[in-house]
Short mmCIF file of C-alpha atoms and ligand atoms in Angstrom, two decimals:
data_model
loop_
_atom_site.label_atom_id
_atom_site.label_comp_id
_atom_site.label_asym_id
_atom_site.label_seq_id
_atom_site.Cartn_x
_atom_site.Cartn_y
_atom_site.Cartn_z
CA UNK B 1082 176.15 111.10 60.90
CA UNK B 1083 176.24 107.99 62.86
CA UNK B 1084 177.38 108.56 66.65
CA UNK B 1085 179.49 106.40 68.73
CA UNK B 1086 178.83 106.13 71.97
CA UNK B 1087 181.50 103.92 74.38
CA UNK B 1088 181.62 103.60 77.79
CA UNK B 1089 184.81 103.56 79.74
CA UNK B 1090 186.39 103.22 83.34
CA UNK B 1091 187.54 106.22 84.34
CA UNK B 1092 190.63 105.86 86.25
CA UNK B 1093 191.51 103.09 83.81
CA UNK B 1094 190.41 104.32 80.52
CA UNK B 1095 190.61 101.26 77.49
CA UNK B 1096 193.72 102.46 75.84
CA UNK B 1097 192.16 100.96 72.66
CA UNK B 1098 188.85 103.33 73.17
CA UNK B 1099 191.45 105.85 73.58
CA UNK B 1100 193.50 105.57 70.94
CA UNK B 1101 190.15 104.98 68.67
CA UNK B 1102 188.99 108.58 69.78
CA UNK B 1103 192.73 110.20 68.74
CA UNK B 1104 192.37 109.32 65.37
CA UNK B 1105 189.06 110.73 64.69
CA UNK B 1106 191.07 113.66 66.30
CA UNK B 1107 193.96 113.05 64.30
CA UNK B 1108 191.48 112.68 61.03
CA UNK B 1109 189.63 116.50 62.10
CA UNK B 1110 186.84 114.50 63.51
CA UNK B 1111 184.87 115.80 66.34
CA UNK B 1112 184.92 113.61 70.19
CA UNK B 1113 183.11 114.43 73.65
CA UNK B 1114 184.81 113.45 76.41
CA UNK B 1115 184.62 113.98 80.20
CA UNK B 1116 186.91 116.53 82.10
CA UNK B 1117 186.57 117.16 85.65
CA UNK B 1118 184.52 120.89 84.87
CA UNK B 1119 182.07 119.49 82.82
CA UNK B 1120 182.11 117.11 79.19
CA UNK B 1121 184.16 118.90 76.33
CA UNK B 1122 183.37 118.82 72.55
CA UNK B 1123 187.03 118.03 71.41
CA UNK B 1124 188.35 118.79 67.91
CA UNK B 1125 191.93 119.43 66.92
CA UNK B 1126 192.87 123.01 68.16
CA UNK B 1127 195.33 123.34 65.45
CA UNK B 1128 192.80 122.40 62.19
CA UNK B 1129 191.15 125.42 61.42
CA UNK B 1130 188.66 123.02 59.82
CA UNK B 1131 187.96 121.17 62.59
CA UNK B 1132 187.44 124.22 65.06
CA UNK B 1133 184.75 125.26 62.15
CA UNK B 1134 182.80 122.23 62.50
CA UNK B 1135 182.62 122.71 66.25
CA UNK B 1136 181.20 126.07 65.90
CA UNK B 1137 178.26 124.05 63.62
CA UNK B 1138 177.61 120.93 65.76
CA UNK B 1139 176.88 123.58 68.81
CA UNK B 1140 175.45 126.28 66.79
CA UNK B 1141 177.86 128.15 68.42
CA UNK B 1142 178.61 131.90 67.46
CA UNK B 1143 182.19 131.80 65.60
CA UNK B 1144 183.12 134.58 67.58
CA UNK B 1145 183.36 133.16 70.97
CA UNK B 1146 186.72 131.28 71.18
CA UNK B 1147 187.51 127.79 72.38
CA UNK B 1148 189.89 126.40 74.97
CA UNK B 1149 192.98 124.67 73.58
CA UNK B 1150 193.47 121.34 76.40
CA UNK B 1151 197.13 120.60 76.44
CA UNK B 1152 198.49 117.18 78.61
CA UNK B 1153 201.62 118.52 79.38
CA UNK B 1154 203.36 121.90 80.00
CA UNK B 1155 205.73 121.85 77.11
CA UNK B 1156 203.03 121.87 74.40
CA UNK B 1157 202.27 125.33 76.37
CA UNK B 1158 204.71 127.46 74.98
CA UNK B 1159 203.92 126.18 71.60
CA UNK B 1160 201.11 127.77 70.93
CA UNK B 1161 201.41 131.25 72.82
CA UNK B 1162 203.96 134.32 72.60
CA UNK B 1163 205.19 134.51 76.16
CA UNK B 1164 204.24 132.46 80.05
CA UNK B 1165 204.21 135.06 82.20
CA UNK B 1166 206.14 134.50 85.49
CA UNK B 1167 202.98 134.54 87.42
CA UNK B 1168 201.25 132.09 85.23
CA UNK B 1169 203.54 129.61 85.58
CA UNK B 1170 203.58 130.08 88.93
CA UNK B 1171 199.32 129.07 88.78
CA UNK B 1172 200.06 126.23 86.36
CA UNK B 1173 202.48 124.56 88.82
CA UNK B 1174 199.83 124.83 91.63
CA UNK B 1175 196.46 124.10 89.88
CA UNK B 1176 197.56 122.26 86.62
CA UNK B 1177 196.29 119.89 85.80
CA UNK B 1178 193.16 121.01 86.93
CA UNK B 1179 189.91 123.36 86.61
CA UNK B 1180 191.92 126.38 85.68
CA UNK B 1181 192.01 127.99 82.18
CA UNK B 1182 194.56 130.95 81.50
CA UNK B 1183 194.49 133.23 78.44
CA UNK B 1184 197.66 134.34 76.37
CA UNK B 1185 198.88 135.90 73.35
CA UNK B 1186 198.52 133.24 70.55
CA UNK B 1187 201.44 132.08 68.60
CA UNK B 1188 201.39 131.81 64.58
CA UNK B 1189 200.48 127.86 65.30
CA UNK B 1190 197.02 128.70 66.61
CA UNK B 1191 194.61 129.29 63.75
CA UNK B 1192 192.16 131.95 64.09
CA UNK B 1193 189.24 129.86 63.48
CA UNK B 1194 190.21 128.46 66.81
CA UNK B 1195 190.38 131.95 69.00
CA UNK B 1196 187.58 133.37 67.36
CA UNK B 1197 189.44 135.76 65.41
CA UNK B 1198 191.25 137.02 68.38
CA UNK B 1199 195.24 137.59 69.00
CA UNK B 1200 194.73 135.79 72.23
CA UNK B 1201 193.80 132.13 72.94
CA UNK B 1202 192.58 130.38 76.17
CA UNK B 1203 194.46 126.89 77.31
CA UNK B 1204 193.52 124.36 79.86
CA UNK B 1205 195.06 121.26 81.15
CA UNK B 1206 192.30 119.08 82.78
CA UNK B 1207 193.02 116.61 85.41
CA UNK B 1208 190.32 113.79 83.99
CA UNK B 1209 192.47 110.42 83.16
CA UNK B 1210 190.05 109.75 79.96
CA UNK B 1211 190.44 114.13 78.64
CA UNK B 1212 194.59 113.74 79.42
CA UNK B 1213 194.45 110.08 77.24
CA UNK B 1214 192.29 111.70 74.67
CA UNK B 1215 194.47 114.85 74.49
CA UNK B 1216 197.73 112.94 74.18
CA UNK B 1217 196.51 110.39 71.78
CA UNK B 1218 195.13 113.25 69.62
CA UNK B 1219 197.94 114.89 68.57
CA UNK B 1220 198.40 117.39 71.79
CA UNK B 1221 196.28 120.60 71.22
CA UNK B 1222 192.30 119.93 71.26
CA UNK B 1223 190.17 123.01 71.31
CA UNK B 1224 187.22 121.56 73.67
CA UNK B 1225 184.08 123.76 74.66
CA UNK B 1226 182.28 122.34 77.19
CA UNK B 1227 179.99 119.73 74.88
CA UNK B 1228 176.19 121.41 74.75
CA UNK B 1229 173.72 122.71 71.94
CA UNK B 1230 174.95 126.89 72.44
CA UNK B 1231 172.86 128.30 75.04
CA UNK B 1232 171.37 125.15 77.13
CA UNK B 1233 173.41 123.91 80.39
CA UNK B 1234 177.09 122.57 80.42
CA UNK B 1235 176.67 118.62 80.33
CA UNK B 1236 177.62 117.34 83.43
CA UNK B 1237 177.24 113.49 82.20
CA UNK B 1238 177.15 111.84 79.08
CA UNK B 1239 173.39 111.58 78.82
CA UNK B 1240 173.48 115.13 78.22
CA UNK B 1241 175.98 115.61 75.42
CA UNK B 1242 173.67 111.93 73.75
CA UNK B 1243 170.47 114.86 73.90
CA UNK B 1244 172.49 117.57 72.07
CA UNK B 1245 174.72 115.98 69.93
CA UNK B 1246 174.06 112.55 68.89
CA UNK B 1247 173.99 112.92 65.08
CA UNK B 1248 176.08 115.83 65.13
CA UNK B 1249 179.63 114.07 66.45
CA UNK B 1250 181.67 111.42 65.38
CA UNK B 1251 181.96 109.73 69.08
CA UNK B 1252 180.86 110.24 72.52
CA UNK B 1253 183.15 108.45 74.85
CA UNK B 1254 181.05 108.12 78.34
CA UNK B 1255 183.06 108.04 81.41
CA UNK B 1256 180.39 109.12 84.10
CA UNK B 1257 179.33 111.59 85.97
CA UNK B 1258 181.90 114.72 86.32
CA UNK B 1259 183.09 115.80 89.79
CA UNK B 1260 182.75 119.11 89.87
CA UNK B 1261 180.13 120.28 87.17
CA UNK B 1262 180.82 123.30 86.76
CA UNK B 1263 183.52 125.16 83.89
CA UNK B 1264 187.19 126.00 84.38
CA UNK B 1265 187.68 129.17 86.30
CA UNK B 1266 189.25 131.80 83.27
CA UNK B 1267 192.33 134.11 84.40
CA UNK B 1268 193.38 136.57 81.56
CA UNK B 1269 197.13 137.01 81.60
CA UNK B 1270 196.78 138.97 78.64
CA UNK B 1271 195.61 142.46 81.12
CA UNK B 1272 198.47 144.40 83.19
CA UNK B 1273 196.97 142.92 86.31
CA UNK B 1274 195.54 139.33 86.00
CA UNK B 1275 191.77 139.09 85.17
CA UNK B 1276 189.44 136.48 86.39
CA UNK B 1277 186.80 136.31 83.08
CA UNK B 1278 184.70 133.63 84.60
CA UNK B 1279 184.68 132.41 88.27
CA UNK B 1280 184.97 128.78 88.80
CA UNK B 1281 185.90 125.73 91.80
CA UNK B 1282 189.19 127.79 91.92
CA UNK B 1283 188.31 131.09 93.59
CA UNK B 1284 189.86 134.63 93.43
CA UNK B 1285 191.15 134.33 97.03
CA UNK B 1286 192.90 130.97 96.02
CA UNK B 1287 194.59 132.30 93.34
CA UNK B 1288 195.36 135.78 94.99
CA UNK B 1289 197.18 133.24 97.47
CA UNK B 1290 199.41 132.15 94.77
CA UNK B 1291 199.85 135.55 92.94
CA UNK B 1292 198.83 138.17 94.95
CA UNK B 1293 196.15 140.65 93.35
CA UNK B 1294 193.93 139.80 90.51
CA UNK B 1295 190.81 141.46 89.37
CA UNK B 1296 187.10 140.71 88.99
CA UNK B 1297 185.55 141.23 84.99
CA UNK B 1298 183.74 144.26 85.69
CA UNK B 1299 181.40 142.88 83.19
CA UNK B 1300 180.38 139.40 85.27
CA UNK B 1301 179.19 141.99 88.53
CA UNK B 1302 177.47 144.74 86.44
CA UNK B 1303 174.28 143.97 84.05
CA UNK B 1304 174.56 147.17 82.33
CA UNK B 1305 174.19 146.81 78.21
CA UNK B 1306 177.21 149.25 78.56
CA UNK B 1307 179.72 147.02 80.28
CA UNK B 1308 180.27 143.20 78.73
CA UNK B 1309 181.99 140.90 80.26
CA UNK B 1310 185.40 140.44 77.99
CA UNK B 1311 184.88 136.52 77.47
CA UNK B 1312 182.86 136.82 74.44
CA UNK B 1313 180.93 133.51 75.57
CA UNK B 1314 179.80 135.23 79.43
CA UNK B 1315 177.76 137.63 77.63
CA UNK B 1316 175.28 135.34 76.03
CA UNK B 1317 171.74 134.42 78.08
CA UNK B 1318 172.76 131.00 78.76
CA UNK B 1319 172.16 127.43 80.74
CA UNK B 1320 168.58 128.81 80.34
CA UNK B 1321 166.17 127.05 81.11
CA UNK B 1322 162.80 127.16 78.84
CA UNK B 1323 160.75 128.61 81.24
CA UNK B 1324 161.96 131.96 82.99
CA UNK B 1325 163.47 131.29 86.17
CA UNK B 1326 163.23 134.45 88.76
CA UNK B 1327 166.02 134.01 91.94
CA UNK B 1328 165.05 135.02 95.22
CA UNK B 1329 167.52 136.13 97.63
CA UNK B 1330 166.89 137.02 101.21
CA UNK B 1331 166.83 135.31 104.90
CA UNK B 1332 165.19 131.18 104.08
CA UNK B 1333 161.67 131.98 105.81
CA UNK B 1334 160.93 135.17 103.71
CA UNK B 1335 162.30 133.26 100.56
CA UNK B 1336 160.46 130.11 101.39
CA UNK B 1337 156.84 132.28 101.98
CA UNK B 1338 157.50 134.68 99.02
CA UNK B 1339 158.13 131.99 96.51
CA UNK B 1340 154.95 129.63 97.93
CA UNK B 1341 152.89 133.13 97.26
CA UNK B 1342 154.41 133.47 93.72
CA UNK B 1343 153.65 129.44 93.03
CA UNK B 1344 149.98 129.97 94.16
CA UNK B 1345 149.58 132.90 92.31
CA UNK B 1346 151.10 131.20 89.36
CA UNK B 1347 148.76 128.30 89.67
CA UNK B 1348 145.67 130.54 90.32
CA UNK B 1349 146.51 131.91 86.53
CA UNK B 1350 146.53 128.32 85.05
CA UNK B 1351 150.72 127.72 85.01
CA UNK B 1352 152.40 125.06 86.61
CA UNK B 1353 155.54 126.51 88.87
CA UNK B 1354 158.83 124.95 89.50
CA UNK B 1355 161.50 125.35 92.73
CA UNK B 1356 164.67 124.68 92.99
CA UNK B 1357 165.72 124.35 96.97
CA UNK B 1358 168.19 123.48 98.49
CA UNK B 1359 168.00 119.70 100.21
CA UNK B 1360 166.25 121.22 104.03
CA UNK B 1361 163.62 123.51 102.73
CA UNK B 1362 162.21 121.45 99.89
CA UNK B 1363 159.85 120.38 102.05
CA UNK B 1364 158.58 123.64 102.93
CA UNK B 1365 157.48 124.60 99.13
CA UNK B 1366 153.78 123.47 98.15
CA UNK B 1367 151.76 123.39 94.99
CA UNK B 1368 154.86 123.56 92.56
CA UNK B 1369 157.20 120.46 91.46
CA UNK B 1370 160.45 120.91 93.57
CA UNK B 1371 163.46 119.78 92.83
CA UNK B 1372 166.85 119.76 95.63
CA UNK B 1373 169.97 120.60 94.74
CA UNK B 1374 172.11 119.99 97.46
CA UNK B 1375 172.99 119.90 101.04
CA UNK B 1376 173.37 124.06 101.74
CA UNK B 1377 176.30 123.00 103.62
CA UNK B 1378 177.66 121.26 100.90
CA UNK B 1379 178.38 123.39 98.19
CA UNK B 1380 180.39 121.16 96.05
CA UNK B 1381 177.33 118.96 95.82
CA UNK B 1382 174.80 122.26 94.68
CA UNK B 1383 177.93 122.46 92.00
CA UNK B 1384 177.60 119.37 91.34
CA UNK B 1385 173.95 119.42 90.56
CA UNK B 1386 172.80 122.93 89.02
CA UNK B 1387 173.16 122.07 85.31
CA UNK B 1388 171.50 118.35 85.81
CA UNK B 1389 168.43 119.85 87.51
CA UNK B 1390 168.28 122.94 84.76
CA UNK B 1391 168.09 120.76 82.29
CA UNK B 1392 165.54 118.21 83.84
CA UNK B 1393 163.34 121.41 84.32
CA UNK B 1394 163.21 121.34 80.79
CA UNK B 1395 161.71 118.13 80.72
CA UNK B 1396 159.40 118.86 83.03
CA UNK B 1397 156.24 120.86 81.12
CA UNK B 1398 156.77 123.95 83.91
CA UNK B 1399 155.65 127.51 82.62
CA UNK B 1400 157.68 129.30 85.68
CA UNK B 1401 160.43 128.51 88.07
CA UNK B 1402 162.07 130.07 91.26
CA UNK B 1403 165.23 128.94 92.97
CA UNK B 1404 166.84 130.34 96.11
CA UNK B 1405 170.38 131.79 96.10
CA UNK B 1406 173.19 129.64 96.79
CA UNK B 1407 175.89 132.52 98.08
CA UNK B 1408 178.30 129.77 99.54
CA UNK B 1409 181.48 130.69 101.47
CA UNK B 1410 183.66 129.19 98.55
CA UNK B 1411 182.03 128.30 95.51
CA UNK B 1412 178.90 131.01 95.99
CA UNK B 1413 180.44 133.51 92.85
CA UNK B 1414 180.67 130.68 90.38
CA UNK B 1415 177.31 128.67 91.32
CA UNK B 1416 175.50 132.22 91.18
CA UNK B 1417 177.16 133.47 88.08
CA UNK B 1418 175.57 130.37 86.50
CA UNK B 1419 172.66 130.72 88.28
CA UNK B 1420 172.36 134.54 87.35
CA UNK B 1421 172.95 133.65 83.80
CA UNK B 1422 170.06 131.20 83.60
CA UNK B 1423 167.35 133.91 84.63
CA UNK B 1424 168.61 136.64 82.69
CA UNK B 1425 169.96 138.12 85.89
CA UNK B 1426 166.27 138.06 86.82
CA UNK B 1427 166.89 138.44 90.85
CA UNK B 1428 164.78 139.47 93.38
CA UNK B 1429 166.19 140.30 96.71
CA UNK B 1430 163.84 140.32 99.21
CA UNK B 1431 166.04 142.79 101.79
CA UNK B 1432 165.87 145.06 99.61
CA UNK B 1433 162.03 144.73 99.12
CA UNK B 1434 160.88 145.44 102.97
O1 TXA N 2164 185.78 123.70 82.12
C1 TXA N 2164 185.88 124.16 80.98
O2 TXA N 2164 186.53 125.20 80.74
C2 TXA N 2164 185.18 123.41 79.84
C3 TXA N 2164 185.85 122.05 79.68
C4 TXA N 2164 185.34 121.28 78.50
O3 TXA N 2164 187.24 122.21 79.62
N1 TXA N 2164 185.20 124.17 78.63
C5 TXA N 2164 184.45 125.30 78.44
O4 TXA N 2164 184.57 125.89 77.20
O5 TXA N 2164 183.73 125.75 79.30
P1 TXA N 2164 183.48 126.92 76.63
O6 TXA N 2164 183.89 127.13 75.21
O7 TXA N 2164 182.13 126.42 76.86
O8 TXA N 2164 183.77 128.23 77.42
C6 TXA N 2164 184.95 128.95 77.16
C7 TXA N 2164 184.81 130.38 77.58
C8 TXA N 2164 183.86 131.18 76.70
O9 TXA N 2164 183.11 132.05 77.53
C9 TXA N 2164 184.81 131.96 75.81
O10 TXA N 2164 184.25 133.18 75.36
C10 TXA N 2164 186.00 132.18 76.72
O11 TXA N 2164 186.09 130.99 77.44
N2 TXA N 2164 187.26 132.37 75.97
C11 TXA N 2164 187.93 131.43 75.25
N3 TXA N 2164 189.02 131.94 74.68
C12 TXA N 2164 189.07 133.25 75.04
C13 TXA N 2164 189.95 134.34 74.76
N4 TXA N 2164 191.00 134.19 73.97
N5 TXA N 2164 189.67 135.55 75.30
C14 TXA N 2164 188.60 135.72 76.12
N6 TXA N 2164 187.72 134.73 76.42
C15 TXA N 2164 187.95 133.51 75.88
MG1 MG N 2165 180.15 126.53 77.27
#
């Protein structure tokens, strides 16, 4: 298959380009577009057979749902049984925006779409080229976040070219995303609300709005026993090739440990990689090192953690470390990430001596 790749201004997105991408939509083609989280894979939500060829272009189990990306809040109630009052209480503050709520699915949703379940997962993104796309598209487009199953969300359109050029109709390039990481997932489909994946909007920000909400038992616990209920958290994933080990503890005992582990590494032939945060790369020897952000800027480690996992895989490294990044506001989702790339491989040094 022959994949088109365009390039367009983000605030001011070619309405031509646009309208171009809603008819492959329309048609139960396949189009990547930017969102704010990360790039989506975007077919039409409501076309069982273009949810199917989704699931193929990712080689993506067909039991982990997709996200249906609405543009406006009437298409909502279209495709789901009831809003609770409390939802529409988080849509009004964070939509559009990085949040994704799950509901009971009405008859409209095919199952193909929700992974065989009752329930199905919506989103309405902020991005001017995703709303554009959406509306143009017929309304409803089921949109995981646009990588080969398993490697890192793309966080530019370089990175959906590498997984899925030959696989997609069109790519439509609008940049870099802002905040690189996926849509924060609140279950309204549990007696009390259910955060299934942490994201930019935080538990505390929502409790603000709702008042209590609970943590998936299954993101804090790596126990076989308990799984996360998202069917997609419970997959090894943004991993990169070579196993990455995270060390936790106070900078100077994570900066010597890790030097020790690089030498050691390089003593037995391998070549070691770091990732560090901007002030201590320095202070790492003998391995390539790559920065992630300012530690005081934890929007900008968001920003960056799937770019650098993936350029790891360029690089030919047999072994990689990376500090923790337990920011004030954004710490649970860049760790959960970070946590699923190793494995939950985590070493805390504390603990240790
Ligand atoms: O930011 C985002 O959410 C991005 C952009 C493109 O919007 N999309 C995204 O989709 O991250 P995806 O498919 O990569 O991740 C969706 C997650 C998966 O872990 C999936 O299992 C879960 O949402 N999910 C979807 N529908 C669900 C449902 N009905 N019940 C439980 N989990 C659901
Ligand atoms: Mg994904």
């Amino acid at each position: 298959m022959d994949t088109k790749v365009v390039t367009v201004d983000k605030e001011k997105p070619d309405l031509q380009v646009m309208r171009m991408a809603g008819e492959i939509l329309r048609k139960g083609g396949l189009v990547a577009f930017p969102t704010e989280t990360v790039y989506g894979l975007g077919g039409d939500g409501l076309n069982a057979g273009s949810s199917k060829k989704i699931y193929a272009a990712k080689g993506r189990p067909s039991d982990n749902p997709l996200i249906i990306h609405i543009a406006d809040l009437e298409s909502l109630e279209k495709i789901v049984k009831s809003v609770p009052p409390k939802a529409k209480l988080l849509a009004e503050k964070f939509w559009p925006g990085p949040l994704t709520m799950i509901f009971s699915k009405s008859s409209r949703v095919p199952y193909e779409t929700t992974g065989g379940l009752e329930s199905v997962a919506v989103r309405m993104p902020s991005h001017p080229v995703a709303l554009a796309i959406i509306r143009e598209g017929g309304g409803y487009i089921a949109a995981p976040s646009a990588n080969t199953s398993g490697r890192p969300s793309p966080t530019r359109a370089e990175h959906v070219c590498e997984d899925l050029t030959g696989k997609i109709d069109m790519i439509v390039d609008g940049g870099a995303v802002g905040i690189g990481l996926e849509s924060t997932i609140v279950d309204f489909t549990e007696e009390v609300p259910m955060i299934l994946r942490p994201g930019y909007i935080n538990q505390e920000m929502i409790q603000e709005v709702i008042g209590p909400v609970r943590m998936d038992r299954g993101l804090l616990i790596t126990e076989e026993k308990v799984r996360p209920k998202a069917p997609g958290m419970k997959y090894r994933h943004y991993a990169p090739k070579a196993q990455l080990t995270i060390v936790q503890g106070s900078s100077s005992q994570v900066t010597a440990y890790i030097n020790a582990q690089c030498e050691k590494a390089v003593r037995e032939g391998k070549k070691p990689g770091v990732i560090a945060a901007d002030e201590t790369v320095s202070a790492y020897r003998g391995a390539v090192v790559k920065g992630i952000g300012a530690r005081n800027d934890e929007e900008e480690i968001a920003r960056n953690l799937f770019a650098v996992l993936r350029e790891f895989d360029e690089e030919d490294t047999d072994i990689l470390f990376s500090e923790a990044f337990d920011t004030p506001r954004m710490g649970q989702a860049i760790m959960n990430r970070l946590l699923k790339a190793a494995g939950h491989h985590i070493i805390d040094l504390d603990s240790l001596f």
